[in-house]
Amino acid sequence: MRLIFLGPPGAGKGTQAQRVSQRLGIPHISTGDILRQAVADQTPLGQKAKSYMDRGDLVPDDLILGLVRERLQQDDAQSGWILDGFPRNLSQAQFLDTLLAEIHQTCDRAVNFTVPDDEIVQRLVARGRQDDKEETIRHRLMVYRQATAPLIEFYEQQSRLLCVDGSQEMDAVTEYLSQGLAA
Ligand code: ADP
C-alpha cells in the first residue's frame, strides 16, 4: 500500500501514519522528521533548512526532492510507504507523479485529514515544538492553505482522495481510516 497523508499542521497525520505503518508493516516517511533530524545533526541540509522551518515557511523544493527520490528507492520502501508531509505544493506533487512513473510505482490513496483552525492552534500550542509558537503556527496555516490545500483537488481529480475528519478522538480517526483504506 502506498499512501500520501495530507492535511494542515496538527491534523494528527503523524500519529495516524505511525499506526498505519505498524499495522501494515510499511515505512512512515515524514519529511518534517527527516528535516528535524538533519537540523539536529547540523548536516548541510539541516543548516540550509533551519531558517525556513523556524519561520514556518516551506523549505525550497531543491532541498526536498532529491531526499524523497532517494528515500523511496531504499529497500524497505519497495513493499509500500506512507508519505507524511510530502508533497506539500503542486510542483512537489508533479515531481512525485513523475518519479513514481519512473520507478514503476503508483500511489494508492491520498488521505486528507481535516481539522478546524482553532482546534489546530490549540493542539499545536499544547505540543510546544520549536516551531509551535502561535505566530509561527498561524503562518504555517497560511502556507498550508496557499500551497498545500490545492493538492486536495489534485488528488480528487485522480480519484485517489479519502477524506477523514481529524477532529474526532484519535482512536475513532484510526478506525475510520482503516475502514476507508480497506474499502
Ligand atoms: P507540521 O505537520 O506541523 O506542518 P512537519 O513536521 O510536517 O510539520 O513539517 C515541519 C516543517 O518542515 C515545515 O513547516 C516546513 O518548513 C518543513 N517541511 C516539511 N516537509 C516539507 C516539504 N515537503 N516541503 C517543504 N518543506 C517541508
XYZ file of C-alpha atoms and ligand atoms in Angstrom:
210
model
C 0.000 0.000 0.000
C 1.328 3.443 -0.950
C -0.283 6.374 0.809
C 0.028 10.142 0.917
C -1.172 11.885 4.082
C -2.385 15.441 3.538
C -3.710 17.971 5.976
C -2.844 21.057 7.967
C -0.205 21.005 10.703
C -1.642 19.460 13.843
C -4.197 17.360 11.983
C -2.764 14.183 13.506
C -1.195 12.869 10.301
C 1.957 11.788 12.095
C 0.130 9.807 14.784
C -2.120 8.076 12.291
C 0.786 7.421 9.929
C 2.667 5.730 12.771
C -0.286 3.454 13.469
C -0.957 2.512 9.848
C 2.763 1.999 9.313
C 2.891 -0.546 12.155
C -0.285 -2.306 11.136
C 0.740 -2.693 7.505
C 4.482 -3.052 8.045
C 5.389 -0.242 5.687
C 7.715 2.686 6.445
C 6.392 6.031 7.678
C 8.310 8.661 5.754
C 7.943 12.113 7.291
C 9.854 14.863 5.517
C 9.409 17.011 8.645
C 11.104 14.326 10.790
C 13.904 13.897 8.261
C 14.488 17.659 8.202
C 14.388 17.988 12.005
C 16.964 15.194 12.267
C 19.151 16.978 9.708
C 18.899 20.188 11.746
C 19.803 18.321 14.955
C 22.785 16.688 13.230
C 23.799 20.031 11.706
C 24.215 18.489 8.279
C 24.465 20.806 5.232
C 20.781 20.065 4.532
C 19.849 20.916 8.110
C 21.821 24.134 8.059
C 20.070 25.257 4.885
C 16.598 24.176 6.046
C 16.593 25.567 9.583
C 15.651 29.197 8.974
C 12.714 28.242 6.737
C 11.429 25.787 9.315
C 11.773 28.271 12.173
C 9.696 30.780 10.221
C 7.094 28.188 9.265
C 7.883 28.503 5.572
C 8.308 25.593 3.204
C 11.871 24.545 2.656
C 12.805 25.087 -1.038
C 11.910 22.190 -3.338
C 15.532 21.602 -4.367
C 16.343 20.573 -0.791
C 13.436 18.131 -0.599
C 13.075 16.425 -3.948
C 16.390 14.559 -4.025
C 15.818 13.400 -0.492
C 12.420 11.915 -1.365
C 13.795 10.322 -4.530
C 16.490 8.536 -2.524
C 14.190 7.528 0.302
C 11.604 5.922 -1.985
C 14.292 3.818 -3.621
C 15.540 2.260 -0.398
C 14.843 -1.440 0.184
C 12.249 -1.021 2.918
C 10.141 1.230 0.686
C 9.666 -1.383 -2.027
C 6.684 -3.014 -0.318
C 4.885 0.275 0.279
C 5.127 3.544 2.200
C 3.275 6.383 3.853
C 4.399 9.851 2.856
C 3.631 12.322 5.645
C 4.276 15.985 4.856
C 5.150 15.399 1.205
C 4.029 16.564 -1.311
C 3.302 19.998 0.057
C 2.790 22.011 -3.115
C 1.805 21.383 -6.700
C 5.325 21.151 -8.056
C 6.223 18.529 -5.430
C 3.077 16.573 -6.393
C 4.024 16.688 -10.061
C 7.572 15.665 -9.234
C 6.208 12.720 -7.246
C 3.989 11.567 -10.115
C 6.952 11.661 -12.488
C 9.227 9.900 -10.020
C 6.677 7.155 -9.357
C 6.194 6.543 -13.072
C 9.969 6.310 -13.432
C 10.358 3.739 -10.647
C 7.212 1.857 -11.691
C 5.180 2.584 -8.590
C 1.768 4.170 -8.132
C 0.245 5.825 -5.126
C -2.959 4.098 -3.954
C -4.654 6.792 -1.910
C -4.177 10.356 -0.738
C -5.774 10.792 2.678
C -6.889 14.274 3.633
C -7.270 14.972 7.361
C -9.454 17.982 8.193
C -9.443 19.924 11.460
C -10.825 23.422 12.159
C -8.194 26.180 12.546
C -8.956 26.987 16.191
C -8.545 23.366 17.175
C -5.226 23.236 15.283
C -3.824 26.239 17.100
C -4.869 24.757 20.452
C -3.294 21.389 19.676
C -0.008 22.830 18.461
C 0.411 25.342 21.246
C -0.041 22.391 23.628
C 2.529 20.307 21.680
C 5.147 23.027 22.092
C 7.685 22.042 19.420
C 10.316 24.646 18.427
C 8.102 25.916 15.561
C 4.866 25.739 17.592
C 4.632 29.373 18.688
C 1.225 30.868 17.957
C 2.525 33.332 15.373
C 4.500 30.634 13.530
C 1.511 28.306 13.674
C -0.707 30.934 12.020
C 1.944 31.384 9.353
C 2.150 27.617 8.740
C -1.625 27.527 8.394
C -1.474 30.269 5.797
C 1.261 28.446 3.897
C -0.833 25.290 4.120
C -3.889 26.997 2.694
C -1.953 28.646 -0.098
C 0.487 25.939 -1.177
C -0.789 22.599 0.103
C -4.603 22.733 0.142
C -4.786 22.818 -3.693
C -3.461 19.236 -3.624
C -6.828 18.073 -2.294
C -8.321 18.933 -5.675
C -5.299 17.452 -7.472
C -5.817 14.020 -5.880
C -9.575 14.228 -6.116
C -9.199 14.585 -9.862
C -7.059 11.455 -9.842
C -9.870 9.725 -7.882
C -7.468 8.811 -5.112
C -8.784 11.010 -2.327
C -10.040 9.723 1.021
C -11.283 12.389 3.448
C -11.054 11.860 7.183
C -12.438 14.064 9.953
C -9.312 14.615 12.022
C -11.126 16.432 14.803
C -12.504 13.177 16.246
C -10.776 11.204 19.018
C -7.535 9.588 17.847
C -8.897 6.027 18.027
C -12.032 6.993 16.116
C -9.865 8.518 13.389
C -7.791 5.326 13.215
C -10.935 3.215 12.940
C -12.471 5.369 10.214
C -9.181 5.460 8.324
C -8.692 1.684 8.469
C -12.174 1.115 7.113
C -11.666 3.694 4.391
C -8.395 2.094 3.304
C -9.931 -1.369 3.257
C -12.859 -0.244 1.098
P 3.581 20.032 10.511
O 2.827 18.751 10.316
O 3.426 20.579 11.886
O 3.369 21.011 9.402
P 6.054 18.859 9.582
O 6.859 18.071 10.542
O 5.355 18.132 8.502
O 5.097 19.707 10.492
O 6.963 19.991 8.901
C 7.696 20.920 9.658
C 8.410 21.916 8.737
O 9.330 21.208 7.890
C 7.503 22.684 7.780
O 6.944 23.829 8.365
C 8.478 23.013 6.637
O 9.318 24.098 6.973
C 9.362 21.783 6.572
N 8.878 20.771 5.594
C 8.436 19.505 5.881
N 8.081 18.862 4.764
C 8.295 19.724 3.727
C 8.108 19.663 2.318
N 7.617 18.570 1.729
N 8.445 20.750 1.572
C 8.927 21.840 2.140
N 9.118 21.990 3.461
C 8.807 20.944 4.261
